[in-house]
């Protein structure tokens, strides 16, 4: 057997070649190799030795040659001559012969074209000379030739097109053919790997060598495919020089030569490795590679590996064969895989030296290869590594675990938004959150965000991709997701563009899977209308749009009616852990309330048939739960949310209650409560599931709180008899009052078409603009001042969402607070289109930083000052985003005011707390208070400031000790209700997912009654439409609202000094159907020493035994009072302020009883005198300032703020809410 790794010399076939019927070994010490000779023919004299072998011994004693018989299939050349040149010549002749034929054909074609061109010119000249008649005869044979050529060209073109389709993978047959050629090429390369362990050249019998037969079949197929490619090629010359063609030239012909010569030569068969370059194309044909990263990765790998294997094959060939000019004497035995190793260490510049090239050809090749190989290694390997690492990190597909839901979160994915979301979604107060969170974003997370994902790796996964790509939606299994949540960038410079991006995300997701539940954040209220254009968008099935501008301004508007309410509501739907403080400070009581959240739970059957106040009292006293609303089913199976519906409503079976509690486990008491088992239990923790009966869970009738099924949302707080046949009460809609009859008969549009808001005819903005002098002449009191920063280029913030809650129809017209906007007129003109249908709105062009403008609007007499900015997101530095609002707030607080208005009657406008009117005969003098000058410093002005950056809250109060790193809800301005940031609304995403009724409840409370039907109407017209008063629209006014109850005086004064909060709760609920749910307490009320500080903080849902102080203000849900609409606020002008201050009270407060109302204190004469004064005043007015209905004969309805003592300054919220307690009436002045 020949030495495939050693060198051969002379005429022998050492180094891999040889043949014959026997193998003879001699003792040639100098040659030191095995010589393989061809044997003679198989006869009886085959024992004679050849002359070459007999002369091989030199210094050793002559000995007989050792003959090792080897059975060879076919006799080779008797001289042992190598035939490698025959194999190589076949390839070279094929390549250069074909190249010569192509060039010759092109040359002849060019000459023929030139000759034809010259002949065409001669014929054209003859045609001109011979005339048209002769030309017809001569052209006829030419036309026949052209038709023949056209037919020939058409046939060739068809064949060419067919061949092109076959090799281009445009059809199924073509794809199969292309894939088959590639697979056979890899098969031929594998056969080369097998044969590389044999000598370079060896004798083989084609008929008995199985691998040679397979290789032959492969190459026949390659030859046919080569023919197809040649026919389809447009440029034959470039085709002949292609890499794939060169591979065929040096691999296909040697196979046919090996069959003819009965010998095999490895030769250049390693070139088949170059076919690996097409690997990515094949995978794309099979639709396996779809992303650019995967295609790029496979391309890099295939180029690198094919170059590596091809170069290793060449080294294997020359090193095992030797240099031809050295007579193949300098060869060395290297296996193919050793050559692969050699090329790798060479490319990587390591070069251990254990394996190296000895031949001149091998070394020359290594010189050139190391230049290209090193460059390729340095470029390709890092890129391949980066692609592999990145692809494995955030690529792949989400694998859903059995029994666990998953949600997809996309949109604005940052460290802040994700941390806020996870903090609330995965809060420990929620019952076992068995939900996986899948984040999908097109940008890979930074190190901080990635670390956050790793901390929650058991429930959080991140995938890189876009929801606009259906492939990425399939990766995260959006079709099986429980919901998809879309986060918005609250700090973007262009809110409309951000909303458009989120709407496109909704469209893409709904287009992929229409049934998926989507909860998305929206920045602008008017963009919510675009969601209604999506056919599969259905709020009844769980789809929700959380409009941040609507809720943010709604929260601020509610703070104008009950200061501190924004803080309380924000804390209720945010998950906060209980922080225990031992010291007796205001933080202790505030944090006890912060730990409360809003939950829902089905009511036990023990409550069926009881009235809502009865159940509410039982839950508060016995179960230590505060129930504020229920989901009620009407006779037609429609569900609606009723907030504090009153004692006319009876609890049904399977009623869902809304509770305020500190833990979801506590709310279970309402479901487990059993009168028979738990009636005598005093410890609510012992109320657990009893065994006396089987508790029924109403899954068939009501979906669970985690179900995505949407309840019907219609604004909710309506106490209408149509909601249920069980509603039995004296309803003014069934027996209308006098004021309602007048409203229906006057044929005047006072409310919008839904009856939810006060409405007036559209007004031009010029009619509501006040100059500084006009504002100064008008005594504004008890109003709302809105300081807004914005210009003509600022993004609109949607002031309609601020005005709508202040114009809710559950207020009577005289109770509406006048709204004065102070800001740029250019900006307000852009907002005016959405505000021109609301009454009692005025504009003072100016700037909130001007003290003259602020004094002109009597900011020291306002009920609330709101500071907003439309320029907050246009600044890159986050610490400067709130600079305007902070400067305006500090400017107001540093202002000083003198008592220049005089001593006014505190109850001249009906805003004095009950019991403080000394002129009322029904009130004891014990309830009176000495009146002191009004507010003299801006610190005492009620202000609420909107912030973008939470950390800027530290600049609002200069006397607080808040740490800059303190969370917003723990800071003093937020606890006092003087600061509000949009970031607190992030918690609504998770709250809405777990219970979509929570969003409906919050939206109903803060928007004044906005409904999906109203949103659809605004989407059509972008404005409220006026409507006539009908029993149906007037019924919508009958809904409760939030107010503040004073304890300093009035019907609850006896509980204000050391009484229990639980006693107050029960008394207010039983007597007035008022539901108390929190306290607004002075910050220093716990101190024994008196304090001049007027700051207050919020206490949410205090316990029953909580001790009250006289200065407390109580948050409560009040019923709508139908009879209070008969009162009318008196009007006053600054020139008559002193006169009106000397007059007696124009209204009387009384406690209701079954007897008739007390006599009116005014005589006919005094009332006539007052009427005359009013008529004179109206006639002397040079300019009409009307914010009332057009037919109103009175000038601007301006409210005079009552004068009060220092104590009254601390409880100045009395003036607008305490008088609204249902039993206390304002009696209309007769004209």
mmCIF file with all atom_site columns, C-alpha atoms in Angstrom, residues 2 7 20 74 151 174 269 375 690 737 773 850 870 937 1040 1167:
data_model
loop_
_atom_site.group_PDB
_atom_site.id
_atom_site.type_symbol
_atom_site.label_atom_id
_atom_site.label_alt_id
_atom_site.label_comp_id
_atom_site.label_asym_id
_atom_site.label_entity_id
_atom_site.label_seq_id
_atom_site.pdbx_PDB_ins_code
_atom_site.Cartn_x
_atom_site.Cartn_y
_atom_site.Cartn_z
_atom_site.occupancy
_atom_site.B_iso_or_equiv
_atom_site.pdbx_formal_charge
_atom_site.auth_seq_id
_atom_site.auth_comp_id
_atom_site.auth_asym_id
_atom_site.auth_atom_id
_atom_site.pdbx_PDB_model_num
ATOM 1  C CA . UNK A 1 2    ? 1.348   3.454  -0.941  1.00 0.00 ? 2    UNK A CA 1
ATOM 2  C CA . UNK A 1 7    ? 7.051   11.501 -0.512  1.00 0.00 ? 7    UNK A CA 1
ATOM 3  C CA . UNK A 1 20   ? -0.121  -3.319 -10.218 1.00 0.00 ? 20   UNK A CA 1
ATOM 4  C CA . UNK A 1 74   ? -7.658  -3.129 -12.649 1.00 0.00 ? 74   UNK A CA 1
ATOM 5  C CA . UNK A 1 151  ? -39.222 32.578 -35.918 1.00 0.00 ? 151  UNK A CA 1
ATOM 6  C CA . UNK A 1 174  ? -37.113 25.718 -9.977  1.00 0.00 ? 174  UNK A CA 1
ATOM 7  C CA . UNK A 1 269  ? -12.452 18.518 -5.989  1.00 0.00 ? 269  UNK A CA 1
ATOM 8  C CA . UNK A 1 375  ? -8.295  40.540 6.949   1.00 0.00 ? 375  UNK A CA 1
ATOM 9  C CA . UNK A 1 690  ? -68.205 29.603 56.766  1.00 0.00 ? 690  UNK A CA 1
ATOM 10 C CA . UNK A 1 737  ? -90.458 70.465 40.726  1.00 0.00 ? 737  UNK A CA 1
ATOM 11 C CA . UNK A 1 773  ? -59.075 97.849 34.216  1.00 0.00 ? 773  UNK A CA 1
ATOM 12 C CA . UNK A 1 850  ? -47.412 89.778 36.235  1.00 0.00 ? 850  UNK A CA 1
ATOM 13 C CA . UNK A 1 870  ? -48.120 74.112 27.597  1.00 0.00 ? 870  UNK A CA 1
ATOM 14 C CA . UNK A 1 937  ? -50.490 87.006 52.110  1.00 0.00 ? 937  UNK A CA 1
ATOM 15 C CA . UNK A 1 1040 ? -73.893 62.694 43.405  1.00 0.00 ? 1040 UNK A CA 1
ATOM 16 C CA . UNK A 1 1167 ? -87.022 93.863 47.585  1.00 0.00 ? 1167 UNK A CA 1
#
